[in-house]
PDB file of C-alpha atoms and ligand atoms in Angstrom:
ATOM      1  CA  MET A   1     -23.384   8.455   3.020  1.00  0.00           C
ATOM      2  CA  LYS A   2     -23.421   9.812  -1.106  1.00  0.00           C
ATOM      3  CA  SER A   3     -23.341  13.570  -0.565  1.00  0.00           C
ATOM      4  CA  ALA A   4     -23.065  16.133  -3.362  1.00  0.00           C
ATOM      5  CA  LYS A   5     -20.010  16.953  -2.493  1.00  0.00           C
ATOM      6  CA  LYS A   6     -18.296  16.374  -5.435  1.00  0.00           C
ATOM      7  CA  LEU A   7     -15.612  14.291  -6.146  1.00  0.00           C
ATOM      8  CA  VAL A   8     -12.706  14.424  -8.649  1.00  0.00           C
ATOM      9  CA  PRO A   9     -13.812  13.005 -11.572  1.00  0.00           C
ATOM     10  CA  MET A  10     -11.915   9.668 -12.971  1.00  0.00           C
ATOM     11  CA  PRO A  11     -11.367   9.721 -16.501  1.00  0.00           C
ATOM     12  CA  GLU A  12     -14.215   7.990 -18.262  1.00  0.00           C
ATOM     13  CA  LYS A  13     -16.352   7.915 -14.872  1.00  0.00           C
ATOM     14  CA  LYS A  14     -19.238   7.247 -16.028  1.00  0.00           C
ATOM     15  CA  THR A  15     -17.495   3.937 -18.307  1.00  0.00           C
ATOM     16  CA  THR A  16     -15.328   3.484 -16.150  1.00  0.00           C
ATOM     17  CA  PRO A  17     -14.723   0.921 -13.162  1.00  0.00           C
ATOM     18  CA  LYS A  18     -12.527   3.295 -10.056  1.00  0.00           C
ATOM     19  CA  HIS A  19     -10.120   0.888  -9.878  1.00  0.00           C
ATOM     20  CA  PHE A  20      -7.567   1.492  -7.279  1.00  0.00           C
ATOM     21  CA  LEU A  21      -4.658   0.302  -9.497  1.00  0.00           C
ATOM     22  CA  ASP A  22      -1.746   3.096  -8.147  1.00  0.00           C
ATOM     23  CA  LEU A  23      -1.632   6.154  -6.502  1.00  0.00           C
ATOM     24  CA  SER A  24      -0.068   7.754  -9.517  1.00  0.00           C
ATOM     25  CA  GLU A  25      -3.298   6.936 -11.252  1.00  0.00           C
ATOM     26  CA  VAL A  26      -5.468   8.164  -8.681  1.00  0.00           C
ATOM     27  CA  HIS A  27      -6.123  12.056  -8.257  1.00  0.00           C
ATOM     28  CA  PRO A  28      -4.529  13.282  -5.776  1.00  0.00           C
ATOM     29  CA  GLU A  29      -7.315  15.137  -4.402  1.00  0.00           C
ATOM     30  CA  ASP A  30      -9.512  11.054  -3.847  1.00  0.00           C
ATOM     31  CA  LEU A  31      -6.934   9.996  -2.597  1.00  0.00           C
ATOM     32  CA  ARG A  32      -6.584  12.351   0.239  1.00  0.00           C
ATOM     33  CA  ASN A  33     -10.624  12.331   0.162  1.00  0.00           C
ATOM     34  CA  VAL A  34     -10.093   8.532   0.756  1.00  0.00           C
ATOM     35  CA  LEU A  35      -7.189   9.542   3.865  1.00  0.00           C
ATOM     36  CA  GLU A  36      -9.743  11.783   5.879  1.00  0.00           C
ATOM     37  CA  GLU A  37     -11.995   9.370   5.089  1.00  0.00           C
ATOM     38  CA  ALA A  38     -10.032   6.405   6.623  1.00  0.00           C
ATOM     39  CA  LYS A  39      -9.394   8.488   9.832  1.00  0.00           C
ATOM     40  CA  ARG A  40     -13.187   9.263  10.093  1.00  0.00           C
ATOM     41  CA  ILE A  41     -13.726   5.819  10.138  1.00  0.00           C
ATOM     42  CA  LYS A  42     -11.561   4.796  12.326  1.00  0.00           C
ATOM     43  CA  LYS A  43     -12.200   7.371  14.834  1.00  0.00           C
ATOM     44  CA  ASP A  44     -15.893   6.311  14.566  1.00  0.00           C
ATOM     45  CA  PHE A  45     -15.372   2.137  14.947  1.00  0.00           C
ATOM     46  CA  LYS A  46     -13.330   3.310  18.263  1.00  0.00           C
ATOM     47  CA  ALA A  47     -16.255   4.653  19.480  1.00  0.00           C
ATOM     48  CA  GLY A  48     -18.538   2.110  18.164  1.00  0.00           C
ATOM     49  CA  LYS A  49     -20.387   3.750  14.913  1.00  0.00           C
ATOM     50  CA  ALA A  50     -19.748   0.941  12.548  1.00  0.00           C
ATOM     51  CA  PRO A  51     -22.243   2.366  10.231  1.00  0.00           C
ATOM     52  CA  LYS A  52     -23.657  -1.047   7.629  1.00  0.00           C
ATOM     53  CA  LEU A  53     -22.573   0.642   3.755  1.00  0.00           C
ATOM     54  CA  LEU A  54     -21.939  -2.035   1.976  1.00  0.00           C
ATOM     55  CA  GLU A  55     -24.595  -4.666   2.902  1.00  0.00           C
ATOM     56  CA  ASN A  56     -25.232  -7.078   0.324  1.00  0.00           C
ATOM     57  CA  LYS A  57     -22.348  -5.880  -1.437  1.00  0.00           C
ATOM     58  CA  HIS A  58     -19.373  -8.663  -2.368  1.00  0.00           C
ATOM     59  CA  LEU A  59     -15.397  -8.616  -2.859  1.00  0.00           C
ATOM     60  CA  ALA A  60     -12.805 -11.027  -4.091  1.00  0.00           C
ATOM     61  CA  LEU A  61     -10.248 -11.338  -2.901  1.00  0.00           C
ATOM     62  CA  ILE A  62      -7.264 -13.701  -5.208  1.00  0.00           C
ATOM     63  CA  PHE A  63      -3.933 -14.358  -4.088  1.00  0.00           C
ATOM     64  CA  GLU A  64      -1.009 -15.809  -6.176  1.00  0.00           C
ATOM     65  CA  LYS A  65       1.785 -14.872  -2.895  1.00  0.00           C
ATOM     66  CA  PRO A  66       0.613 -15.181   0.790  1.00  0.00           C
ATOM     67  CA  SER A  67      -0.071 -12.572   3.272  1.00  0.00           C
ATOM     68  CA  THR A  68      -1.645 -10.963   6.983  1.00  0.00           C
ATOM     69  CA  ARG A  69      -2.403  -7.982   7.187  1.00  0.00           C
ATOM     70  CA  THR A  70      -3.792  -7.769   3.407  1.00  0.00           C
ATOM     71  CA  ARG A  71      -5.581 -11.251   3.692  1.00  0.00           C
ATOM     72  CA  ILE A  72      -7.070 -10.268   7.223  1.00  0.00           C
ATOM     73  CA  SER A  73      -7.552  -6.531   7.024  1.00  0.00           C
ATOM     74  CA  PHE A  74      -9.793  -6.811   3.753  1.00  0.00           C
ATOM     75  CA  GLU A  75     -11.421  -9.629   5.034  1.00  0.00           C
ATOM     76  CA  VAL A  76     -12.717  -7.814   8.525  1.00  0.00           C
ATOM     77  CA  GLY A  77     -12.895  -4.335   7.034  1.00  0.00           C
ATOM     78  CA  MET A  78     -15.746  -5.618   4.695  1.00  0.00           C
ATOM     79  CA  ASN A  79     -17.359  -7.280   7.508  1.00  0.00           C
ATOM     80  CA  GLN A  80     -17.294  -4.404   9.692  1.00  0.00           C
ATOM     81  CA  LEU A  81     -19.561  -2.851   6.484  1.00  0.00           C
ATOM     82  CA  GLY A  82     -21.559  -5.311   6.547  1.00  0.00           C
ATOM     83  CA  GLY A  83     -20.250  -6.518   3.856  1.00  0.00           C
ATOM     84  CA  SER A  84     -18.230  -9.929   3.057  1.00  0.00           C
ATOM     85  CA  THR A  85     -15.398 -11.480   0.966  1.00  0.00           C
ATOM     86  CA  ILE A  86     -14.804 -14.372  -1.342  1.00  0.00           C
ATOM     87  CA  TYR A  87     -11.190 -15.877  -0.787  1.00  0.00           C
ATOM     88  CA  MET A  88      -9.056 -17.208  -3.943  1.00  0.00           C
ATOM     89  CA  ASP A  89      -6.595 -18.354  -5.312  1.00  0.00           C
ATOM     90  CA  SER A  90      -4.854 -20.612  -7.949  1.00  0.00           C
ATOM     91  CA  GLY A  91      -4.766 -23.605  -6.242  1.00  0.00           C
ATOM     92  CA  THR A  92      -8.097 -23.986  -5.472  1.00  0.00           C
ATOM     93  CA  SER A  93     -10.048 -21.939  -8.756  1.00  0.00           C
ATOM     94  CA  GLN A  94      -9.405 -22.489 -12.723  1.00  0.00           C
ATOM     95  CA  MET A  95      -6.764 -19.517 -13.498  1.00  0.00           C
ATOM     96  CA  GLY A  96      -4.692 -22.623 -11.607  1.00  0.00           C
ATOM     97  CA  ARG A  97      -5.300 -24.286 -14.522  1.00  0.00           C
ATOM     98  CA  GLY A  98      -5.274 -21.740 -17.135  1.00  0.00           C
ATOM     99  CA  GLU A  99      -8.460 -20.182 -16.940  1.00  0.00           C
ATOM    100  CA  THR A 100      -7.059 -16.842 -18.565  1.00  0.00           C
ATOM    101  CA  VAL A 101      -7.063 -13.686 -16.341  1.00  0.00           C
ATOM    102  CA  ALA A 102      -9.270 -11.892 -18.487  1.00  0.00           C
ATOM    103  CA  ASP A 103     -12.181 -15.255 -18.937  1.00  0.00           C
ATOM    104  CA  THR A 104     -11.482 -14.783 -14.855  1.00  0.00           C
ATOM    105  CA  ALA A 105     -12.366 -10.764 -14.780  1.00  0.00           C
ATOM    106  CA  ARG A 106     -15.339 -11.529 -16.928  1.00  0.00           C
ATOM    107  CA  VAL A 107     -17.044 -14.190 -14.427  1.00  0.00           C
ATOM    108  CA  LEU A 108     -15.948 -12.738 -10.916  1.00  0.00           C
ATOM    109  CA  SER A 109     -17.617  -9.262 -12.175  1.00  0.00           C
ATOM    110  CA  ARG A 110     -20.964 -10.306 -12.661  1.00  0.00           C
ATOM    111  CA  TYR A 111     -20.850 -12.047  -9.294  1.00  0.00           C
ATOM    112  CA  VAL A 112     -19.451  -9.891  -7.251  1.00  0.00           C
ATOM    113  CA  ASP A 113     -19.165  -5.988  -6.624  1.00  0.00           C
ATOM    114  CA  ALA A 114     -15.467  -5.390  -6.502  1.00  0.00           C
ATOM    115  CA  ILE A 115     -11.930  -7.421  -6.595  1.00  0.00           C
ATOM    116  CA  MET A 116      -8.885  -6.826  -5.126  1.00  0.00           C
ATOM    117  CA  LEU A 117      -6.013  -9.014  -6.455  1.00  0.00           C
ATOM    118  CA  ARG A 118      -2.292  -9.904  -5.178  1.00  0.00           C
ATOM    119  CA  CYS A 119       0.208 -11.060  -8.007  1.00  0.00           C
ATOM    120  CA  TYR A 120       3.298 -11.319  -8.864  1.00  0.00           C
ATOM    121  CA  GLN A 121       3.355  -9.778 -11.831  1.00  0.00           C
ATOM    122  CA  HIS A 122       1.781  -6.274 -12.599  1.00  0.00           C
ATOM    123  CA  GLU A 123       0.801  -7.019 -16.235  1.00  0.00           C
ATOM    124  CA  MET A 124      -1.724  -9.421 -14.380  1.00  0.00           C
ATOM    125  CA  LEU A 125      -3.378  -6.534 -12.766  1.00  0.00           C
ATOM    126  CA  LYS A 126      -3.293  -4.439 -15.890  1.00  0.00           C
ATOM    127  CA  GLU A 127      -4.874  -7.135 -17.757  1.00  0.00           C
ATOM    128  CA  MET A 128      -7.503  -7.564 -15.062  1.00  0.00           C
ATOM    129  CA  ALA A 129      -8.160  -3.738 -14.801  1.00  0.00           C
ATOM    130  CA  ARG A 130      -8.786  -4.505 -18.696  1.00  0.00           C
ATOM    131  CA  HIS A 131     -11.023  -6.759 -18.751  1.00  0.00           C
ATOM    132  CA  ALA A 132     -13.440  -6.136 -14.965  1.00  0.00           C
ATOM    133  CA  THR A 133     -16.535  -4.160 -15.286  1.00  0.00           C
ATOM    134  CA  VAL A 134     -16.111  -3.817 -11.889  1.00  0.00           C
ATOM    135  CA  PRO A 135     -13.554  -1.817  -9.805  1.00  0.00           C
ATOM    136  CA  LEU A 136     -10.232  -3.805  -8.871  1.00  0.00           C
ATOM    137  CA  ILE A 137      -7.527  -3.050  -5.853  1.00  0.00           C
ATOM    138  CA  ASN A 138      -3.879  -3.147  -6.552  1.00  0.00           C
ATOM    139  CA  GLY A 139      -3.401  -5.849  -3.070  1.00  0.00           C
ATOM    140  CA  LEU A 140       0.529  -6.401  -3.895  1.00  0.00           C
ATOM    141  CA  THR A 141       2.700  -6.368  -7.352  1.00  0.00           C
ATOM    142  CA  ASP A 142       5.847  -6.651  -8.170  1.00  0.00           C
ATOM    143  CA  TYR A 143       5.954  -3.193  -9.297  1.00  0.00           C
ATOM    144  CA  SER A 144       3.659  -1.506  -6.688  1.00  0.00           C
ATOM    145  CA  HIS A 145       2.366  -1.476  -2.935  1.00  0.00           C
ATOM    146  CA  PRO A 146      -1.078   0.965  -3.096  1.00  0.00           C
ATOM    147  CA  CYS A 147      -2.892   0.594   0.001  1.00  0.00           C
ATOM    148  CA  GLN A 148       0.157   0.133   2.383  1.00  0.00           C
ATOM    149  CA  VAL A 149       1.682   3.339   1.220  1.00  0.00           C
ATOM    150  CA  MET A 150      -1.959   5.265   1.859  1.00  0.00           C
ATOM    151  CA  ALA A 151      -2.038   3.000   5.688  1.00  0.00           C
ATOM    152  CA  ASP A 152       1.479   4.171   6.620  1.00  0.00           C
ATOM    153  CA  ILE A 153       0.854   8.418   5.611  1.00  0.00           C
ATOM    154  CA  MET A 154      -1.677   7.624   7.649  1.00  0.00           C
ATOM    155  CA  THR A 155       0.141   6.922  10.688  1.00  0.00           C
ATOM    156  CA  PHE A 156       2.551   9.398  10.270  1.00  0.00           C
ATOM    157  CA  GLU A 157       0.008  11.949   9.987  1.00  0.00           C
ATOM    158  CA  GLU A 158      -1.841  10.735  13.049  1.00  0.00           C
ATOM    159  CA  HIS A 159       1.300  11.515  14.975  1.00  0.00           C
ATOM    160  CA  ARG A 160       3.316  13.907  12.658  1.00  0.00           C
ATOM    161  CA  GLY A 161       0.060  16.025  11.770  1.00  0.00           C
ATOM    162  CA  SER A 162       0.224  17.003   7.712  1.00  0.00           C
ATOM    163  CA  ILE A 163       2.823  14.960   5.688  1.00  0.00           C
ATOM    164  CA  ARG A 164       3.117  17.888   3.218  1.00  0.00           C
ATOM    165  CA  GLY A 165       6.762  18.694   3.207  1.00  0.00           C
ATOM    166  CA  LYS A 166       8.408  16.559   5.251  1.00  0.00           C
ATOM    167  CA  THR A 167      11.484  14.136   5.222  1.00  0.00           C
ATOM    168  CA  VAL A 168      10.570  10.829   4.246  1.00  0.00           C
ATOM    169  CA  ALA A 169      13.448   8.385   4.142  1.00  0.00           C
ATOM    170  CA  TRP A 170      13.594   5.150   2.423  1.00  0.00           C
ATOM    171  CA  ILE A 171      16.818   2.580   3.617  1.00  0.00           C
ATOM    172  CA  GLY A 172      16.888  -0.749   1.201  1.00  0.00           C
ATOM    173  CA  ASP A 173      15.660  -2.035  -2.203  1.00  0.00           C
ATOM    174  CA  CYS A 174      14.221  -0.007  -4.765  1.00  0.00           C
ATOM    175  CA  ASN A 175      11.186  -2.527  -4.171  1.00  0.00           C
ATOM    176  CA  ASN A 176       7.138  -2.485  -4.250  1.00  0.00           C
ATOM    177  CA  MET A 177       7.027  -0.325  -2.026  1.00  0.00           C
ATOM    178  CA  ALA A 178       9.531   2.388  -3.009  1.00  0.00           C
ATOM    179  CA  ASN A 179       7.438   2.451  -6.464  1.00  0.00           C
ATOM    180  CA  SER A 180       4.609   3.683  -4.148  1.00  0.00           C
ATOM    181  CA  TRP A 181       6.767   5.630  -2.307  1.00  0.00           C
ATOM    182  CA  ILE A 182       8.274   7.311  -4.679  1.00  0.00           C
ATOM    183  CA  GLN A 183       4.225   8.089  -6.649  1.00  0.00           C
ATOM    184  CA  ALA A 184       3.140   8.969  -2.608  1.00  0.00           C
ATOM    185  CA  ALA A 185       5.735  11.619  -2.584  1.00  0.00           C
ATOM    186  CA  GLN A 186       4.532  13.551  -5.996  1.00  0.00           C
ATOM    187  CA  SER A 187       0.999  13.498  -5.021  1.00  0.00           C
ATOM    188  CA  PHE A 188       1.775  14.187  -1.133  1.00  0.00           C
ATOM    189  CA  ASP A 189       4.290  16.745  -1.882  1.00  0.00           C
ATOM    190  CA  PHE A 190       6.904  15.894   0.662  1.00  0.00           C
ATOM    191  CA  LYS A 191      10.258  14.954  -0.019  1.00  0.00           C
ATOM    192  CA  LEU A 192      11.724  11.231  -0.077  1.00  0.00           C
ATOM    193  CA  ARG A 193      15.273  10.199   0.186  1.00  0.00           C
ATOM    194  CA  ILE A 194      16.212   7.049  -1.122  1.00  0.00           C
ATOM    195  CA  ALA A 195      18.906   5.264   0.197  1.00  0.00           C
ATOM    196  CA  CYS A 196      19.668   1.772  -2.149  1.00  0.00           C
ATOM    197  CA  PRO A 197      22.653   0.508  -3.394  1.00  0.00           C
ATOM    198  CA  LYS A 198      23.533   1.020  -6.974  1.00  0.00           C
ATOM    199  CA  GLU A 199      22.621  -1.932  -8.460  1.00  0.00           C
ATOM    200  CA  LEU A 200      19.330  -2.457  -7.093  1.00  0.00           C
ATOM    201  CA  VAL A 201      18.437   1.036  -8.295  1.00  0.00           C
ATOM    202  CA  ALA A 202      14.826   0.605 -10.041  1.00  0.00           C
ATOM    203  CA  ALA A 203      13.536   4.208 -10.393  1.00  0.00           C
ATOM    204  CA  PRO A 204      12.405   6.127 -12.799  1.00  0.00           C
ATOM    205  CA  ALA A 205      14.639   8.891 -14.196  1.00  0.00           C
ATOM    206  CA  ASN A 206      13.285  11.763 -14.670  1.00  0.00           C
ATOM    207  CA  LEU A 207      12.193  12.050 -10.584  1.00  0.00           C
ATOM    208  CA  PRO A 208      11.120  15.120  -9.968  1.00  0.00           C
ATOM    209  CA  SER A 209      13.227  17.615  -7.405  1.00  0.00           C
ATOM    210  CA  ASN A 210      11.461  16.870  -3.709  1.00  0.00           C
ATOM    211  CA  ILE A 211      12.953  12.519  -4.922  1.00  0.00           C
ATOM    212  CA  SER A 212      16.193  11.696  -4.389  1.00  0.00           C
ATOM    213  CA  ILE A 213      18.376   8.456  -4.874  1.00  0.00           C
ATOM    214  CA  ILE A 214      21.689   7.998  -3.090  1.00  0.00           C
ATOM    215  CA  GLU A 215      23.622   5.640  -1.603  1.00  0.00           C
ATOM    216  CA  SER A 216      24.629   7.113   1.574  1.00  0.00           C
ATOM    217  CA  SER A 217      21.348   5.999   4.290  1.00  0.00           C
ATOM    218  CA  GLU A 218      22.768   8.319   6.436  1.00  0.00           C
ATOM    219  CA  GLU A 219      23.108  11.045   4.208  1.00  0.00           C
ATOM    220  CA  ALA A 220      18.760   9.575   3.456  1.00  0.00           C
ATOM    221  CA  VAL A 221      17.585   9.940   7.126  1.00  0.00           C
ATOM    222  CA  SER A 222      20.017  12.845   7.831  1.00  0.00           C
ATOM    223  CA  ALA A 223      17.459  14.714   9.920  1.00  0.00           C
ATOM    224  CA  ALA A 224      14.063  13.122   8.363  1.00  0.00           C
ATOM    225  CA  ASP A 225      11.341  12.628  10.014  1.00  0.00           C
ATOM    226  CA  LEU A 226      10.185   9.100   8.886  1.00  0.00           C
ATOM    227  CA  VAL A 227      12.293   6.083   8.597  1.00  0.00           C
ATOM    228  CA  CYS A 228      10.712   3.209   6.261  1.00  0.00           C
ATOM    229  CA  THR A 229      12.502   0.107   5.443  1.00  0.00           C
ATOM    230  CA  ASP A 230      10.884  -3.469   3.725  1.00  0.00           C
ATOM    231  CA  THR A 231      12.585  -7.109   3.578  1.00  0.00           C
ATOM    232  CA  TRP A 232      15.798  -7.677   1.454  1.00  0.00           C
ATOM    233  CA  VAL A 233      13.687 -10.098  -0.437  1.00  0.00           C
ATOM    234  CA  SER A 234      10.342  -9.740  -1.665  1.00  0.00           C
ATOM    235  CA  MET A 235       8.157 -12.435  -1.952  1.00  0.00           C
ATOM    236  CA  GLY A 236       8.941 -13.606  -5.827  1.00  0.00           C
ATOM    237  CA  ASP A 237      12.351 -12.119  -5.965  1.00  0.00           C
ATOM    238  CA  ASN A 238      14.929 -14.974  -7.516  1.00  0.00           C
ATOM    239  CA  ASP A 239      18.073 -13.435  -6.635  1.00  0.00           C
ATOM    240  CA  ALA A 240      17.599 -13.403  -2.128  1.00  0.00           C
ATOM    241  CA  ASP A 241      21.657 -14.199  -2.260  1.00  0.00           C
ATOM    242  CA  TYR A 242      23.199 -11.710  -4.107  1.00  0.00           C
ATOM    243  CA  LYS A 243      20.169  -8.813  -2.646  1.00  0.00           C
ATOM    244  CA  ARG A 244      21.330  -9.624   1.342  1.00  0.00           C
ATOM    245  CA  GLU A 245      24.495  -9.140   0.267  1.00  0.00           C
ATOM    246  CA  LEU A 246      24.599  -5.724  -1.264  1.00  0.00           C
ATOM    247  CA  LEU A 247      21.962  -4.277   0.515  1.00  0.00           C
ATOM    248  CA  ALA A 248      24.167  -5.923   4.326  1.00  0.00           C
ATOM    249  CA  SER A 249      25.148  -2.488   5.023  1.00  0.00           C
ATOM    250  CA  TYR A 250      21.702  -0.699   4.671  1.00  0.00           C
ATOM    251  CA  GLN A 251      20.304  -2.412   8.227  1.00  0.00           C
ATOM    252  CA  VAL A 252      17.855   0.108  10.037  1.00  0.00           C
ATOM    253  CA  ASN A 253      19.412   0.139  13.602  1.00  0.00           C
ATOM    254  CA  ASP A 254      19.859   2.496  16.542  1.00  0.00           C
ATOM    255  CA  ALA A 255      23.281   3.913  15.110  1.00  0.00           C
ATOM    256  CA  LEU A 256      21.068   5.158  11.746  1.00  0.00           C
ATOM    257  CA  MET A 257      18.382   6.451  13.970  1.00  0.00           C
ATOM    258  CA  SER A 258      20.013   7.952  15.641  1.00  0.00           C
ATOM    259  CA  HIS A 259      20.948  10.470  12.541  1.00  0.00           C
ATOM    260  CA  ALA A 260      17.075  11.418  11.837  1.00  0.00           C
ATOM    261  CA  LYS A 261      15.510  13.865  14.242  1.00  0.00           C
ATOM    262  CA  PRO A 262      15.067  13.148  17.471  1.00  0.00           C
ATOM    263  CA  ASP A 263      10.942  12.499  16.880  1.00  0.00           C
ATOM    264  CA  ALA A 264      11.180  10.748  14.047  1.00  0.00           C
ATOM    265  CA  LEU A 265       8.812   7.618  13.297  1.00  0.00           C
ATOM    266  CA  PHE A 266      10.371   4.321  12.480  1.00  0.00           C
ATOM    267  CA  MET A 267       7.995   1.792  10.011  1.00  0.00           C
ATOM    268  CA  HIS A 268       7.951  -1.097   7.998  1.00  0.00           C
ATOM    269  CA  CYS A 269       4.656  -2.566   6.348  1.00  0.00           C
ATOM    270  CA  LEU A 270       5.428  -5.843   7.717  1.00  0.00           C
ATOM    271  CA  PRO A 271       6.502  -8.910   7.763  1.00  0.00           C
ATOM    272  CA  ALA A 272       9.801  -8.092   9.354  1.00  0.00           C
ATOM    273  CA  HIS A 273      12.829 -10.011   8.673  1.00  0.00           C
ATOM    274  CA  ARG A 274      14.368  -9.259  12.239  1.00  0.00           C
ATOM    275  CA  GLY A 275      18.542  -8.560  12.609  1.00  0.00           C
ATOM    276  CA  GLU A 276      18.692  -8.243   9.042  1.00  0.00           C
ATOM    277  CA  GLU A 277      16.895  -5.107   7.691  1.00  0.00           C
ATOM    278  CA  VAL A 278      15.902  -3.986  10.839  1.00  0.00           C
ATOM    279  CA  THR A 279      16.829  -4.534  14.569  1.00  0.00           C
ATOM    280  CA  ASP A 280      14.875  -5.452  17.344  1.00  0.00           C
ATOM    281  CA  SER A 281      15.968  -2.609  18.736  1.00  0.00           C
ATOM    282  CA  VAL A 282      14.367  -0.276  16.344  1.00  0.00           C
ATOM    283  CA  ILE A 283      11.056  -2.263  15.504  1.00  0.00           C
ATOM    284  CA  ASP A 284      10.903  -2.294  18.975  1.00  0.00           C
ATOM    285  CA  GLY A 285      11.882   0.648  19.879  1.00  0.00           C
ATOM    286  CA  LYS A 286      10.706   4.377  20.669  1.00  0.00           C
ATOM    287  CA  HIS A 287      10.748   6.034  16.950  1.00  0.00           C
ATOM    288  CA  SER A 288       8.401   2.662  16.049  1.00  0.00           C
ATOM    289  CA  VAL A 289       4.867   2.874  14.683  1.00  0.00           C
ATOM    290  CA  VAL A 290       4.544  -0.406  12.771  1.00  0.00           C
ATOM    291  CA  TRP A 291       2.000  -1.474  15.302  1.00  0.00           C
ATOM    292  CA  ASP A 292      -0.219   1.598  14.228  1.00  0.00           C
ATOM    293  CA  GLU A 293       0.967   0.899  10.582  1.00  0.00           C
ATOM    294  CA  ALA A 294      -0.289  -2.771  10.141  1.00  0.00           C
ATOM    295  CA  GLU A 295      -4.150  -1.697  12.384  1.00  0.00           C
ATOM    296  CA  ASN A 296      -4.715   1.544   9.654  1.00  0.00           C
ATOM    297  CA  ARG A 297      -4.426  -0.718   6.950  1.00  0.00           C
ATOM    298  CA  LEU A 298      -7.507  -2.269   8.241  1.00  0.00           C
ATOM    299  CA  HIS A 299      -8.943   1.291   7.938  1.00  0.00           C
ATOM    300  CA  ILE A 300      -7.311   2.085   5.009  1.00  0.00           C
ATOM    301  CA  GLN A 301      -9.046  -0.520   2.981  1.00  0.00           C
ATOM    302  CA  LYS A 302     -12.737   0.497   4.094  1.00  0.00           C
ATOM    303  CA  ALA A 303     -11.985   3.888   2.805  1.00  0.00           C
ATOM    304  CA  ILE A 304     -10.819   2.475  -0.647  1.00  0.00           C
ATOM    305  CA  ILE A 305     -13.626  -0.102  -1.391  1.00  0.00           C
ATOM    306  CA  LEU A 306     -16.198   2.842   0.123  1.00  0.00           C
ATOM    307  CA  TRP A 307     -14.166   5.126  -2.456  1.00  0.00           C
ATOM    308  CA  CYS A 308     -14.204   2.541  -5.298  1.00  0.00           C
ATOM    309  CA  LEU A 309     -17.859   2.062  -4.752  1.00  0.00           C
ATOM    310  CA  ASP A 310     -18.922   5.573  -5.291  1.00  0.00           C
ATOM    311  CA  LYS A 311     -19.731   5.820  -0.887  1.00  0.00           C
ATOM    312  CA  LEU A 312     -17.924   7.930   0.049  1.00  0.00           C
ATOM    313  CA  ASP A 313     -18.944  11.552   1.144  1.00  0.00           C
TER     314      ASP A 313
HETATM  315  N1  LIG B 401       2.172  -5.588   4.492  1.00  0.00           N
HETATM  316  C1  LIG B 401       1.887  -6.458   4.188  1.00  0.00           C
HETATM  317  O1  LIG B 401       0.638  -6.150   2.927  1.00  0.00           O
HETATM  318  O2  LIG B 401       1.019  -7.758   5.206  1.00  0.00           O
HETATM  319  P1  LIG B 401       1.067  -9.004   4.274  1.00  0.00           P
HETATM  320  O3  LIG B 401       1.416  -9.559   3.587  1.00  0.00           O
HETATM  321  O4  LIG B 401       0.768  -9.862   5.471  1.00  0.00           O
HETATM  322  O5  LIG B 401      -0.762  -9.123   3.271  1.00  0.00           O
HETATM  323  N1  LIG B 402       7.992  -5.632  -0.895  1.00  0.00           N
HETATM  324  C1  LIG B 402       7.532  -7.262   0.012  1.00  0.00           C
HETATM  325  C2  LIG B 402       6.661  -6.227   1.131  1.00  0.00           C
HETATM  326  C3  LIG B 402       5.270  -7.443   1.455  1.00  0.00           C
HETATM  327  C4  LIG B 402       4.288  -7.070   1.761  1.00  0.00           C
HETATM  328  C5  LIG B 402       7.517  -8.338  -0.208  1.00  0.00           C
HETATM  329  O1  LIG B 402       6.349  -7.827  -2.116  1.00  0.00           O
HETATM  330  O2  LIG B 402       7.498  -9.364  -0.178  1.00  0.00           O
END
């Protein structure tokens, strides 16, 4: 699979593993390559072609938090590529008994070819990245969820073509998904309008002109090409009642969707809390592409692993 076609080199490419920690840390040309590869992999897979590019490769999956999509898509994806995965959590590994993140990273790097980590604190991901000598993939932290937003952009482009110049509305909490959307807007050059109560705004100041944070969800959705939302209470949040109260008027429902373009798409990374951040009529309605979005986790994951292991065309 590896050819002479040049990818944009990562800093210290020769000595540093190619981690996939955040969209802002991967060159936009590499992100585009990953996206196009994921589309190719999906098309080939549907046509019965699934080359075993990762035979004898092992991926460790470490989960501090629950998961359905991320775990299953990494496990199945790695399997489809001919490789295998090892599931770890703190309850059944020495991490739960205090073995340090650094030591865990050092040991795992002697066994496996790559590591995926889902954890609470982003700093834990950074710490593992500092000590892993194999690529590390961010499977969600309290700060970001880059694999999910890559799948979301893939889904948008499958339905509507290039996302460049389009308008994306994010409705709800300024959470890990919102942060990855902010980074994606800079790498993929689209407009992003975030509607969030001012008490919950947690985005960096001095955002570029294509990204705005406003209070009105109607204004954010106005003529948008894509409307996204997420749970009001993320895993690990300890202010659930406060968030539900602040976000009560930020539900994505038919009235809100009527402000978007008539052919606007609706996405949600899932799991959804039907009747809270989104109504049944929207998530099950004509704008929704949430099942394609979930399916695409499988294919984007494969492309990300291949990129990390230097196996992309
Ligand atoms: N969207 C997502 O990451 O889902 P899981 O929490 O089920 O992995
Ligand atoms: N913001 C959510 C995303 C779940 C995939 C959470 O962190 O719980």
